[in-house]
Amino acid sequence: MREWGSWLRISARPASWSSLDFLRRTPTLRPRGKPLNNPIRAAVRPNAAAPRTNQSQGQQSRDTTRPVRDSRDERESRDPRPAKVTRDGRPVRERDSRDGRGAGQGRPAGGNREQRAPREQREQRPAVERSSVPTVVPEGLTFADFAIPTTVIRELSSQGIESPFPIQVASLPDTLKGRDVLGRGRTGSGKTLAFSLPVVTRLSQSDTRRAARRPRALVLCPTRELANQINATMEPLAKALGLNTTTIFGGVAQSRQVSALNAGVDIVIACPGRLEDLLNQRVLSLDGIEITVLDEADHMADLGFLPGVKRIMDKTPTRGQRLLFSATLDNGVDQLVKRYLSNPVSHSVDSAESPVSNMTHHIFAVRDADAKKDVVQQLASGTGRRVLFTRTKHQAKKLAKQLTAQGIPSVDLHGNLGQGARERNLEAFSNGSVRVLVATDIAARGIHVDEIELVVHVDPPAEHKAYLHRSGRTARAGSEGVVVTVMLPEQRSDVKDLTRKAKITAQPQSVAPGDAAITSLVGDVAEYVRPADITPPQTQARRGTPSRNGGTRATRTAAPAKSAGPTAQRAQGGRGQSTQGGEGGAGAQARRRGGRGRAQRGGGSATVYSSSSY
């Protein structure tokens, strides 16, 4: 107890440190500024210097003298144990001269150092080779000057395509040789043909042949419309060389796509979502892919498809050729280039961040929403093709109805439409049945319709990239075009920031319906087209629940063509009226569960279902 009491009074009696031996090994209990006079340590290290004293202050100072450690050679000379050596004959005590922790270059301990060469002997990955694309194609240059099959050249000539575009002139020598290529350029620069020609040419020269569920080339794109557009360009070229193509995307039944894969296909043009579904179902395999193309990679990144694209690319052979075409390299597209392209050559046309030189921009500032409606209607009344962009699907559908009702035939294009409706509307716009396409940003990329003379931003886009891609529907392939942005007073600051980032120098111009600034852009006004007359509804066969008095309680009718969606109309039946059931047309007797029943008299109500043909 006396020793413990001395320990508790340690701050007042430093001499009590010698009372307990185990405390001598605890330097943290040493009083601040006092050396630890440990006779045991002094015996172990007899050459340790004694603590110095400060005579002027009359007190003992901190011990700043440390015992000098023996060198490694002195310790090894006293070590009686034999020296150990490694497998390659080096002593264990020698420091490994190689980098790292003895586990390999840049790897944690436990790695296999024999798999990789030393860092200085490793082959460094070269930087992306860059080439400037000439803006003017040399005079007299044709596709015959490249190593392209004659049958393909004849097919191009039959379509009126004789001279290549700048991006094609720059990239074809490398793509036809099998090199990986990064192509950058705005929409309408000819990128589709730039990768279609090497794909069909190299597949025709390959020794492999098509097999069931094992395509030989893959083209990934972000939207169904773009997939159909690429297929329309590539399919004639492939047929000229005995190859076939197919498209894979969502929104339609997959039975046709599965049947095409089972029969064997050379080129698959797909959207990432449906393609991943079929891969998970093991409907196809990508181990036979020789050429992979990523088109509009930046748009796929904007839509959130990059994780799926990476999973798909990981399933393709690394030895194959890979081509990536994109307007920009942001949002992770640069990571795709670094990860999947081997020693690529980069060819860039006009920057996607700058406007086209042969495109004229106008900003019309209107007073209010009513004036905006009249100005948009006047801009849509011309004789040529024009595309009107809105921000929402609802506005696109509503505006198309309003224009059609005003005698301007219009169709809409947005995400709520099924694939069949999309194709019908695009076909009507392409063949000239209608002159106006009202669309959301779904049509801002990859939709190529010739001779679009005017693009109208009914609703200004949220960012400048969308503005440039929307505007890119006109002034394609060297032609001229006009772009108009309709601006409300509260949108002035947003439009100013938008045009600044897009490098548009046009200044806002206050206009009213009928002003000369509008009529000069519209030109000749198209003739008024009367909306389709409403035709009487036709009954359609339907099994209904029989009523008490016979017949059916409800009949299904095909309503006249209207712009509205499906509606349900309730017809109130009075005494003495009959409810007609339809079977194969009007006047047919109603069918009831037990057999046929005649049309009966009676009161009550009948629900009539109508469907729209729009």
Coordinates of C-alpha atoms in Angstrom, one line a residue:
M1 CA 0.0 0.0 0.0
R2 CA 2.9 2.3 0.7
E3 CA 4.2 1.7 -2.9
W4 CA 0.8 2.4 -4.4
G5 CA 0.5 5.6 -2.3
S6 CA 3.8 6.7 -3.6
W7 CA 2.6 6.1 -7.1
L8 CA -0.5 8.2 -6.5
R9 CA 1.7 11.1 -5.3
I10 CA 4.0 10.8 -8.4
S11 CA 3.6 14.5 -9.4
A12 CA 4.9 15.6 -5.9
R13 CA 7.6 12.9 -5.4
P14 CA 9.4 12.1 -8.6
A15 CA 11.8 9.8 -6.6
S16 CA 9.0 7.3 -6.2
W17 CA 9.5 6.1 -9.8
S18 CA 11.8 3.4 -8.5
S19 CA 9.0 1.8 -6.4
L20 CA 7.4 -0.3 -9.1
D21 CA 9.4 -2.0 -11.8
F22 CA 6.6 -2.3 -14.3
L23 CA 6.2 1.5 -14.2
R24 CA 9.7 1.9 -15.4
R25 CA 8.8 0.5 -18.8
T26 CA 6.0 3.1 -19.2
P27 CA 7.5 6.3 -20.6
T28 CA 4.1 8.0 -20.8
L29 CA 4.1 8.2 -17.0
R30 CA 7.3 10.2 -17.0
P31 CA 6.9 13.6 -15.5
R32 CA 7.2 16.4 -18.1
G33 CA 10.7 17.8 -18.2
K34 CA 12.2 14.9 -16.1
P35 CA 14.4 12.2 -17.5
L36 CA 13.6 8.6 -16.7
N37 CA 16.5 7.2 -14.6
N38 CA 15.9 3.6 -15.4
P39 CA 18.8 1.4 -14.0
I40 CA 17.6 -1.6 -16.0
R41 CA 17.9 0.3 -19.3
A42 CA 21.1 1.8 -18.2
A43 CA 22.4 -1.7 -17.7
V44 CA 21.3 -2.8 -21.1
R45 CA 22.8 0.2 -22.8
P46 CA 25.9 1.1 -20.8
N47 CA 27.1 3.6 -23.4
A48 CA 24.0 5.8 -23.1
A49 CA 24.9 9.4 -22.2
A50 CA 23.9 10.9 -18.9
P51 CA 21.4 13.6 -19.0
R52 CA 22.8 17.1 -19.2
T53 CA 21.9 19.7 -16.6
N54 CA 21.3 23.4 -17.0
Q55 CA 23.4 25.0 -14.2
S56 CA 22.2 28.5 -14.9
Q57 CA 18.6 27.5 -14.1
G58 CA 19.5 25.1 -11.4
Q59 CA 17.2 22.4 -12.8
Q60 CA 17.5 19.3 -14.9
S61 CA 16.6 19.8 -18.6
R62 CA 15.0 17.3 -21.0
D63 CA 17.2 14.5 -22.2
T64 CA 18.0 15.3 -25.8
T65 CA 20.8 12.7 -26.2
R66 CA 19.7 9.5 -27.9
P67 CA 21.7 6.3 -28.0
V68 CA 23.2 5.9 -31.5
R69 CA 21.9 2.7 -33.2
D70 CA 24.4 0.4 -34.7
S71 CA 24.6 0.2 -38.4
R72 CA 23.2 -2.8 -40.3
D73 CA 26.6 -4.0 -41.1
E74 CA 27.6 -4.0 -37.5
R75 CA 24.4 -5.8 -36.5
E76 CA 24.9 -8.4 -39.2
S77 CA 28.5 -8.9 -38.2
R78 CA 27.3 -9.9 -34.7
D79 CA 24.5 -12.0 -36.0
P80 CA 25.5 -15.7 -35.6
R81 CA 22.6 -16.9 -37.8
P82 CA 23.4 -17.9 -41.4
A83 CA 22.3 -15.5 -44.1
K84 CA 19.1 -16.6 -46.0
V85 CA 18.8 -16.2 -49.7
T86 CA 15.8 -16.1 -52.0
R87 CA 15.1 -18.4 -55.0
D88 CA 17.1 -16.2 -57.3
G89 CA 20.1 -16.2 -55.0
R90 CA 19.8 -12.8 -53.4
P91 CA 20.1 -12.3 -49.7
V92 CA 16.8 -11.8 -47.9
R93 CA 18.2 -8.8 -45.9
E94 CA 19.1 -6.9 -49.1
R95 CA 16.5 -4.5 -50.2
D96 CA 14.6 -5.4 -53.4
S97 CA 15.8 -3.1 -56.1
R98 CA 12.6 -3.5 -58.0
D99 CA 9.7 -1.0 -57.6
G100 CA 6.7 -1.7 -55.4
R101 CA 6.4 -4.1 -52.4
G102 CA 7.9 -7.1 -54.2
A103 CA 4.6 -8.0 -55.7
G104 CA 4.8 -6.5 -59.1
Q105 CA 4.6 -3.1 -60.7
G106 CA 1.9 -0.9 -59.1
R107 CA 0.1 -3.9 -57.5
P108 CA -0.5 -4.8 -53.9
A109 CA 1.5 -7.6 -52.2
G110 CA 0.6 -11.0 -53.5
G111 CA 0.5 -10.1 -57.2
N112 CA 2.4 -12.1 -59.8
R113 CA 5.5 -10.0 -60.8
E114 CA 6.4 -12.3 -63.6
Q115 CA 3.3 -11.4 -65.7
R116 CA 4.4 -7.8 -66.5
A117 CA 7.7 -6.4 -67.7
P118 CA 9.5 -3.7 -65.8
R119 CA 7.9 -0.3 -66.1
E120 CA 10.7 1.1 -68.3
Q121 CA 10.3 -1.8 -70.8
R122 CA 6.6 -1.7 -71.0
E123 CA 5.0 -0.5 -74.3
Q124 CA 3.4 2.8 -73.8
R125 CA -0.1 3.4 -75.2
P126 CA 0.3 6.0 -77.9
A127 CA -1.9 9.1 -77.8
V128 CA -4.9 9.3 -80.1
E129 CA -3.8 10.2 -83.6
R130 CA -5.5 13.3 -84.9
S131 CA -6.1 14.5 -88.4
S132 CA -7.7 17.6 -89.6
V133 CA -10.6 17.0 -92.0
P134 CA -10.6 19.2 -95.1
T135 CA -13.7 21.3 -95.3
V136 CA -13.6 21.1 -99.1
V137 CA -13.5 17.8 -100.9
P138 CA -10.8 17.8 -103.7
E139 CA -12.4 18.3 -107.1
G140 CA -13.1 15.1 -109.0
L141 CA -12.7 12.8 -106.0
T142 CA -15.3 10.0 -106.0
F143 CA -16.0 6.8 -104.1
A144 CA -14.2 4.9 -106.9
D145 CA -10.9 6.3 -105.6
F146 CA -11.3 4.2 -102.4
A147 CA -11.1 0.5 -102.0
I148 CA -14.9 0.1 -102.2
P149 CA -16.5 -2.8 -104.2
T150 CA -17.9 -1.8 -107.6
T151 CA -21.4 -3.1 -106.7
V152 CA -21.5 -0.7 -103.8
I153 CA -20.4 2.2 -106.0
R154 CA -23.2 1.4 -108.5
E155 CA -25.7 1.3 -105.7
L156 CA -24.5 4.7 -104.5
S157 CA -24.8 6.1 -108.0
S158 CA -28.3 4.8 -108.3
Q159 CA -29.2 6.9 -105.2
G160 CA -27.6 10.0 -106.7
I161 CA -24.5 9.8 -104.4
E162 CA -21.4 10.5 -106.4
S163 CA -19.0 12.5 -104.3
P164 CA -18.0 11.8 -100.6
F165 CA -18.4 14.2 -97.8
P166 CA -15.3 15.5 -95.9
I167 CA -15.7 13.1 -92.9
Q168 CA -15.9 10.2 -95.4
V169 CA -12.8 11.4 -97.3
A170 CA -10.8 11.5 -94.1
S171 CA -12.0 8.4 -92.3
L172 CA -12.4 5.8 -95.2
P173 CA -8.7 5.1 -95.7
D174 CA -8.3 4.1 -92.0
T175 CA -11.6 2.3 -91.6
L176 CA -11.2 0.3 -94.7
K177 CA -7.8 -0.9 -93.3
G178 CA -9.4 -2.1 -90.1
R179 CA -8.1 0.6 -87.7
D180 CA -10.2 1.9 -84.8
V181 CA -11.5 5.4 -85.6
L182 CA -13.0 8.2 -83.5
G183 CA -15.2 10.4 -85.8
R184 CA -16.4 13.7 -84.5
G185 CA -18.8 16.0 -86.2
R186 CA -22.3 17.5 -86.2
T187 CA -25.4 15.9 -87.4
G188 CA -25.7 15.9 -91.2
S189 CA -22.0 15.6 -91.8
G190 CA -22.2 12.2 -93.5
K191 CA -21.2 10.0 -90.5
T192 CA -23.8 7.2 -91.3
L193 CA -22.3 6.5 -94.7
A194 CA -18.8 7.0 -93.2
F195 CA -19.2 3.8 -91.1
S196 CA -21.6 2.0 -93.3
L197 CA -19.2 1.7 -96.2
P198 CA -16.3 0.1 -94.3
V199 CA -18.7 -2.3 -92.4
V200 CA -20.2 -3.8 -95.5
T201 CA -16.9 -3.8 -97.4
R202 CA -14.9 -5.6 -94.7
L203 CA -17.6 -8.1 -94.0
S204 CA -17.8 -9.0 -97.7
Q205 CA -14.0 -9.6 -97.6
S206 CA -14.0 -11.7 -94.4
D207 CA -13.6 -15.5 -94.5
T208 CA -16.4 -16.0 -91.9
R209 CA -20.0 -16.5 -92.9
R210 CA -23.3 -15.7 -91.1
A211 CA -24.6 -18.2 -88.5
A212 CA -27.7 -18.4 -86.5
R213 CA -27.7 -16.1 -83.5
R214 CA -24.2 -14.9 -84.2
P215 CA -24.1 -11.6 -86.0
R216 CA -20.9 -10.4 -87.5
A217 CA -21.3 -6.6 -87.1
L218 CA -23.0 -4.5 -84.5
V219 CA -24.2 -0.9 -84.7
L220 CA -25.4 0.7 -81.4
C221 CA -27.5 3.9 -81.5
P222 CA -29.7 5.7 -79.0
T223 CA -33.2 5.8 -80.6
R224 CA -35.5 3.7 -82.8
E225 CA -35.8 6.4 -85.4
L226 CA -32.0 6.6 -85.8
A227 CA -31.9 2.8 -86.0
N228 CA -34.4 2.8 -88.8
Q229 CA -32.5 5.6 -90.5
I230 CA -29.2 3.7 -90.3
N231 CA -30.8 0.6 -91.6
A232 CA -32.3 2.5 -94.6
T233 CA -28.8 3.7 -95.5
M234 CA -27.0 0.4 -94.8
E235 CA -29.4 -2.2 -96.1
P236 CA -29.1 -1.4 -99.8
L237 CA -25.3 -1.4 -99.6
A238 CA -25.4 -4.8 -97.7
K239 CA -27.8 -6.4 -100.2
A240 CA -25.4 -5.4 -103.1
L241 CA -22.8 -7.6 -101.5
G242 CA -25.1 -10.5 -100.4
L243 CA -25.3 -9.4 -96.8
N244 CA -28.4 -8.8 -94.7
T245 CA -29.3 -6.5 -91.8
T246 CA -31.9 -6.3 -89.0
T247 CA -33.0 -3.8 -86.4
I248 CA -33.5 -4.5 -82.7
F249 CA -35.2 -2.0 -80.5
G250 CA -38.1 -1.8 -78.0
G251 CA -41.6 -0.7 -78.5
V252 CA -42.4 -3.6 -80.8
A253 CA -42.8 -7.3 -80.4
Q254 CA -39.5 -9.1 -80.3
S255 CA -40.8 -12.2 -82.2
R256 CA -39.7 -10.8 -85.6
Q257 CA -36.3 -9.8 -84.2
V258 CA -35.8 -13.3 -82.7
S259 CA -36.8 -14.9 -86.0
A260 CA -34.3 -12.8 -87.9
L261 CA -31.5 -13.8 -85.5
N262 CA -32.4 -17.5 -85.6
A263 CA -32.2 -17.3 -89.4
G264 CA -28.8 -15.7 -89.3
V265 CA -27.9 -12.1 -89.8
D266 CA -24.7 -10.3 -90.8
I267 CA -25.4 -6.8 -89.4
V268 CA -27.4 -5.9 -86.3
I269 CA -28.5 -2.3 -85.8
A270 CA -29.8 -2.0 -82.2
C271 CA -30.7 0.2 -79.3
P272 CA -29.0 -0.9 -76.0
G273 CA -32.1 -1.6 -74.0
R274 CA -33.7 -4.3 -76.2
L275 CA -30.4 -5.7 -77.2
E276 CA -29.5 -6.3 -73.5
D277 CA -32.9 -8.0 -73.0
L278 CA -32.2 -10.4 -75.8
L279 CA -28.7 -11.1 -74.5
N280 CA -30.0 -11.9 -71.1
Q281 CA -32.5 -14.3 -72.8
R282 CA -29.5 -15.8 -74.7
V283 CA -31.2 -15.2 -78.0
L284 CA -27.9 -14.1 -79.5
S285 CA -24.2 -14.1 -78.8
L286 CA -21.7 -11.3 -79.6
D287 CA -18.6 -13.5 -79.6
G288 CA -18.6 -13.4 -83.4
I289 CA -18.7 -9.6 -83.8
E290 CA -15.9 -8.4 -86.1
I291 CA -16.9 -4.7 -86.3
T292 CA -18.6 -2.6 -83.6
V293 CA -20.0 0.9 -84.3
L294 CA -21.2 3.3 -81.6
D295 CA -23.2 6.1 -83.3
E296 CA -24.3 9.2 -81.5
A297 CA -22.4 8.1 -78.4
D298 CA -22.9 11.4 -76.7
H299 CA -26.7 11.1 -77.1
M300 CA -26.6 7.6 -75.6
A301 CA -24.7 9.2 -72.6
D302 CA -27.4 11.9 -72.3
L303 CA -30.1 9.2 -72.2
G304 CA -28.2 7.2 -69.5
F305 CA -27.3 4.3 -71.8
L306 CA -23.6 4.2 -71.1
P307 CA -23.7 1.5 -68.4
G308 CA -25.6 -0.8 -70.8
V309 CA -23.3 0.1 -73.6
K310 CA -20.3 -0.9 -71.6
R311 CA -21.8 -4.2 -70.7
I312 CA -22.5 -4.9 -74.3
M313 CA -19.1 -3.8 -75.4
D314 CA -17.5 -6.2 -72.8
K315 CA -19.2 -9.1 -74.6
T316 CA -17.6 -8.3 -78.0
P317 CA -14.2 -9.6 -78.9
T318 CA -11.3 -7.2 -78.2
R319 CA -9.6 -8.1 -81.4
G320 CA -12.5 -6.7 -83.5
Q321 CA -12.5 -3.3 -85.2
R322 CA -14.4 -0.5 -83.3
L323 CA -15.7 2.8 -84.6
L324 CA -17.1 5.5 -82.5
F325 CA -18.9 8.5 -83.9
S326 CA -20.1 11.3 -81.7
A327 CA -20.7 15.0 -81.8
T328 CA -19.0 15.6 -78.4
L329 CA -16.8 13.7 -76.0
D330 CA -18.4 14.8 -72.7
N331 CA -20.6 12.9 -70.2
G332 CA -18.3 9.8 -70.2
V333 CA -17.8 9.4 -73.9
D334 CA -14.1 10.0 -73.5
Q335 CA -14.0 7.0 -71.1
L336 CA -15.5 4.8 -73.9
V337 CA -12.7 5.9 -76.2
K338 CA -9.9 5.1 -73.7
R339 CA -11.4 1.8 -72.7
Y340 CA -12.5 0.2 -75.9
L341 CA -10.6 1.9 -78.8
S342 CA -7.1 0.7 -79.5
N343 CA -4.7 3.2 -81.0
P344 CA -7.6 5.1 -82.6
V345 CA -7.3 7.7 -85.3
S346 CA -9.4 10.8 -84.7
H347 CA -11.1 12.6 -87.5
S348 CA -13.1 15.8 -86.7
V349 CA -15.3 17.9 -88.9
D350 CA -16.9 21.2 -87.8
S351 CA -17.2 21.4 -84.0
A352 CA -20.6 20.5 -82.7
E353 CA -20.3 23.5 -80.3
S354 CA -20.5 26.0 -83.2
P355 CA -23.3 26.8 -85.6
V356 CA -23.3 25.9 -89.3
S357 CA -22.2 28.7 -91.6
N358 CA -25.0 28.2 -94.1
M359 CA -27.7 28.4 -91.5
T360 CA -29.5 31.6 -90.8
H361 CA -30.8 32.3 -87.2
H362 CA -33.7 34.6 -86.2
I363 CA -35.1 35.3 -82.7
F364 CA -38.6 36.6 -82.7
A365 CA -39.8 38.3 -79.5
V366 CA -43.6 38.2 -79.2
R367 CA -45.9 40.1 -76.8
D368 CA -47.8 37.2 -75.2
A369 CA -49.0 33.6 -75.7
D370 CA -51.8 34.6 -78.1
A371 CA -49.4 36.4 -80.4
K372 CA -47.0 33.5 -80.2
K373 CA -49.7 31.1 -81.3
D374 CA -50.5 33.3 -84.4
V375 CA -46.8 33.7 -85.2
V376 CA -46.2 30.0 -85.1
Q377 CA -49.2 29.3 -87.2
Q378 CA -48.0 31.8 -89.8
L379 CA -44.5 30.2 -89.8
A380 CA -46.0 26.8 -90.4
S381 CA -48.1 27.9 -93.3
G382 CA -45.4 27.8 -96.0
T383 CA -45.1 25.3 -98.9
G384 CA -41.9 23.6 -97.8
R385 CA -41.1 21.1 -95.1
R386 CA -40.6 22.5 -91.6
V387 CA -40.1 21.1 -88.2
L388 CA -41.5 22.7 -85.0
F389 CA -40.0 21.8 -81.7
T390 CA -41.7 21.8 -78.4
R391 CA -40.5 20.9 -74.9
T392 CA -43.3 18.5 -73.9
K393 CA -45.2 15.7 -75.5
H394 CA -48.5 17.3 -74.6
Q395 CA -47.6 20.5 -76.4
A396 CA -46.5 18.6 -79.5
K397 CA -49.7 16.7 -79.8
K398 CA -51.8 19.8 -79.1
L399 CA -50.0 22.0 -81.6
A400 CA -50.3 19.3 -84.3
K401 CA -54.1 19.2 -83.8
Q402 CA -54.4 22.9 -83.9
L403 CA -52.5 23.3 -87.1
T404 CA -54.4 20.5 -88.8
A405 CA -57.7 22.1 -87.7
Q406 CA -56.5 25.4 -89.3
G407 CA -55.9 23.7 -92.6
I408 CA -52.1 23.0 -92.2
P409 CA -51.7 19.2 -92.3
S410 CA -49.3 18.3 -89.4
V411 CA -48.1 15.2 -87.6
D412 CA -46.5 14.8 -84.2
L413 CA -43.5 12.8 -83.1
H414 CA -42.9 12.2 -79.4
G415 CA -42.3 9.4 -76.9
N416 CA -45.9 8.6 -76.2
L417 CA -46.4 7.3 -79.7
G418 CA -46.1 3.7 -80.5
Q419 CA -43.6 2.5 -83.0
G420 CA -46.2 2.0 -85.7
A421 CA -47.5 5.6 -85.2
R422 CA -44.0 6.9 -85.3
E423 CA -43.2 5.2 -88.6
R424 CA -46.5 6.3 -90.2
N425 CA -46.0 9.9 -89.2
L426 CA -42.4 10.0 -90.4
E427 CA -43.4 8.4 -93.7
A428 CA -46.2 11.0 -94.2
F429 CA -43.7 13.8 -93.5
S430 CA -41.1 12.2 -95.8
N431 CA -43.3 11.6 -98.8
G432 CA -44.9 15.0 -98.6
S433 CA -48.4 14.0 -97.4
V434 CA -47.9 16.5 -94.6
R435 CA -45.6 19.5 -94.6
V436 CA -45.2 20.1 -90.8
L437 CA -43.7 17.8 -88.2
V438 CA -44.2 18.9 -84.6
A439 CA -41.7 17.1 -82.4
T440 CA -40.0 16.9 -79.1
D441 CA -36.3 16.4 -78.8
I442 CA -36.7 12.8 -79.8
A443 CA -36.4 14.0 -83.4
A444 CA -33.4 16.3 -82.7
R445 CA -30.9 13.6 -83.6
G446 CA -30.5 11.2 -86.4
I447 CA -33.7 11.9 -88.3
H448 CA -32.7 12.8 -91.8
V449 CA -35.4 14.1 -94.1
D450 CA -34.3 15.9 -97.2
E451 CA -35.2 19.5 -98.0
I452 CA -36.3 20.8 -94.6
E453 CA -36.1 24.5 -95.1
L454 CA -37.2 25.8 -91.7
V455 CA -36.8 24.8 -88.1
V456 CA -38.9 26.6 -85.5
H457 CA -38.1 26.5 -81.7
V458 CA -41.7 27.0 -80.5
D459 CA -40.3 26.4 -77.0
P460 CA -36.6 27.3 -76.6
P461 CA -34.6 24.3 -75.4
A462 CA -33.0 24.0 -72.0
E463 CA -29.4 23.9 -73.2
H464 CA -27.4 25.1 -76.1
K465 CA -26.5 21.6 -77.3
A466 CA -30.1 20.8 -77.8
Y467 CA -30.5 24.0 -79.7
L468 CA -27.7 23.0 -82.1
H469 CA -29.0 19.5 -82.5
R470 CA -32.6 20.7 -83.2
S471 CA -31.3 23.2 -85.7
G472 CA -29.3 20.5 -87.4
R473 CA -32.5 19.2 -89.0
T474 CA -32.0 21.9 -91.6
A475 CA -28.9 23.0 -93.6
R476 CA -27.8 19.4 -94.0
A477 CA -25.2 18.2 -96.4
G478 CA -24.3 21.6 -97.6
S479 CA -27.8 22.9 -98.2
E480 CA -29.1 26.2 -96.7
G481 CA -31.7 26.5 -93.9
V482 CA -33.4 28.9 -91.6
V483 CA -33.8 28.6 -87.8
V484 CA -36.4 30.7 -85.8
T485 CA -36.7 30.9 -82.1
V486 CA -40.0 32.3 -80.7
M487 CA -39.4 34.0 -77.4
L488 CA -41.8 35.3 -74.7
P489 CA -40.8 38.3 -72.5
E490 CA -40.1 36.0 -69.5
Q491 CA -37.7 33.9 -71.7
R492 CA -35.4 36.7 -72.7
S493 CA -32.6 36.0 -70.2
D494 CA -32.7 32.2 -70.9
V495 CA -32.5 32.7 -74.7
K496 CA -29.7 35.2 -74.3
D497 CA -27.7 32.7 -72.3
L498 CA -28.6 30.0 -74.8
T499 CA -27.5 31.8 -77.9
R500 CA -24.3 33.0 -76.2
K501 CA -23.2 29.4 -75.4
A502 CA -24.3 28.3 -78.9
K503 CA -22.3 31.1 -80.4
I504 CA -25.3 32.6 -82.2
T505 CA -25.0 36.2 -83.0
A506 CA -28.6 36.9 -83.9
Q507 CA -30.4 39.6 -81.9
P508 CA -34.0 39.5 -80.6
Q509 CA -36.5 41.2 -82.9
S510 CA -39.9 42.2 -81.7
V511 CA -42.6 41.0 -84.2
A512 CA -46.4 40.7 -84.4
P513 CA -48.5 38.4 -86.6
G514 CA -48.3 39.5 -90.2
D515 CA -45.1 41.5 -90.0
A516 CA -42.8 41.6 -93.0
A517 CA -40.0 39.8 -91.1
I518 CA -42.3 36.7 -90.8
T519 CA -43.8 36.8 -94.3
S520 CA -40.3 37.0 -95.9
L521 CA -39.3 33.8 -94.2
V522 CA -42.5 32.0 -94.9
G523 CA -42.6 32.8 -98.6
D524 CA -45.5 31.3 -100.6
V525 CA -48.4 30.2 -98.4
A526 CA -49.7 26.7 -99.1
E527 CA -53.3 26.1 -100.0
Y528 CA -55.8 25.5 -97.2
V529 CA -56.4 21.8 -96.7
R530 CA -59.8 21.1 -95.3
P531 CA -59.8 18.6 -92.4
A532 CA -61.2 15.2 -93.2
D533 CA -65.0 15.0 -93.1
I534 CA -66.4 13.0 -90.2
T535 CA -67.9 9.8 -91.5
P536 CA -70.7 7.8 -89.8
P537 CA -69.5 5.2 -87.4
Q538 CA -69.4 1.6 -88.4
T539 CA -70.2 -1.2 -86.1
Q540 CA -67.6 -3.9 -85.4
A541 CA -68.2 -7.4 -84.1
R542 CA -67.9 -7.7 -80.4
R543 CA -68.8 -10.2 -77.8
G544 CA -70.9 -8.6 -75.1
T545 CA -72.7 -9.6 -72.0
P546 CA -76.3 -10.5 -73.0
S547 CA -79.1 -8.3 -71.6
R548 CA -82.2 -9.7 -70.0
N549 CA -84.2 -9.1 -73.1
G550 CA -81.6 -10.5 -75.5
G551 CA -78.9 -8.9 -77.6
T552 CA -75.9 -7.4 -76.0
R553 CA -75.6 -4.5 -73.6
A554 CA -72.7 -2.9 -75.4
T555 CA -71.5 -2.6 -79.0
R556 CA -68.1 -1.6 -80.3
T557 CA -68.1 0.9 -83.2
A558 CA -65.3 2.3 -85.3
A559 CA -65.7 6.1 -84.9
P560 CA -64.8 8.5 -87.7
A561 CA -61.3 9.7 -88.2
K562 CA -60.6 12.3 -85.5
S563 CA -57.5 13.9 -84.1
A564 CA -58.5 13.0 -80.6
G565 CA -57.6 9.7 -78.9
P566 CA -59.9 6.9 -78.0
T567 CA -63.1 8.1 -76.3
A568 CA -66.1 6.4 -74.8
Q569 CA -69.6 7.7 -75.6
R570 CA -72.7 6.7 -73.8
A571 CA -75.9 6.6 -75.9
Q572 CA -79.1 6.7 -73.8
G573 CA -81.7 4.3 -75.2
G574 CA -85.4 5.1 -74.7
R575 CA -88.5 3.1 -75.0
G576 CA -89.2 1.7 -78.4
Q577 CA -85.5 2.0 -79.4
S578 CA -83.3 -1.1 -80.1
T579 CA -79.8 -1.9 -79.2
Q580 CA -78.0 -3.3 -82.2
G581 CA -75.2 -5.9 -81.8
G582 CA -72.6 -6.0 -84.5
E583 CA -71.1 -9.0 -86.1
G584 CA -69.0 -8.3 -89.1
G585 CA -70.7 -5.0 -89.9
A586 CA -73.7 -2.9 -89.4
G587 CA -77.1 -4.7 -89.2
A588 CA -75.7 -8.0 -88.0
Q589 CA -77.6 -9.7 -85.2
A590 CA -76.1 -9.6 -81.8
R591 CA -74.4 -12.6 -80.4
R592 CA -75.1 -13.7 -76.9
R593 CA -73.4 -16.4 -74.8
G594 CA -75.9 -19.2 -75.5
G595 CA -76.2 -18.5 -79.2
R596 CA -77.5 -15.8 -81.5
G597 CA -80.1 -13.4 -80.2
R598 CA -82.2 -10.9 -82.2
A599 CA -82.2 -7.2 -81.6
Q600 CA -84.7 -6.6 -78.8
R601 CA -86.8 -3.7 -77.9
G602 CA -86.4 -2.3 -74.5
G603 CA -85.3 0.6 -72.4
G604 CA -82.0 1.2 -70.6
S605 CA -78.7 2.5 -71.8
A606 CA -76.0 1.2 -74.1
T607 CA -72.3 2.0 -74.0
V608 CA -70.8 2.7 -77.4
Y609 CA -67.0 2.4 -77.7
S610 CA -65.3 4.4 -80.4
S611 CA -61.7 4.3 -81.6
S612 CA -59.8 6.9 -83.4
S613 CA -57.8 6.3 -86.6
Y614 CA -55.4 9.1 -85.8

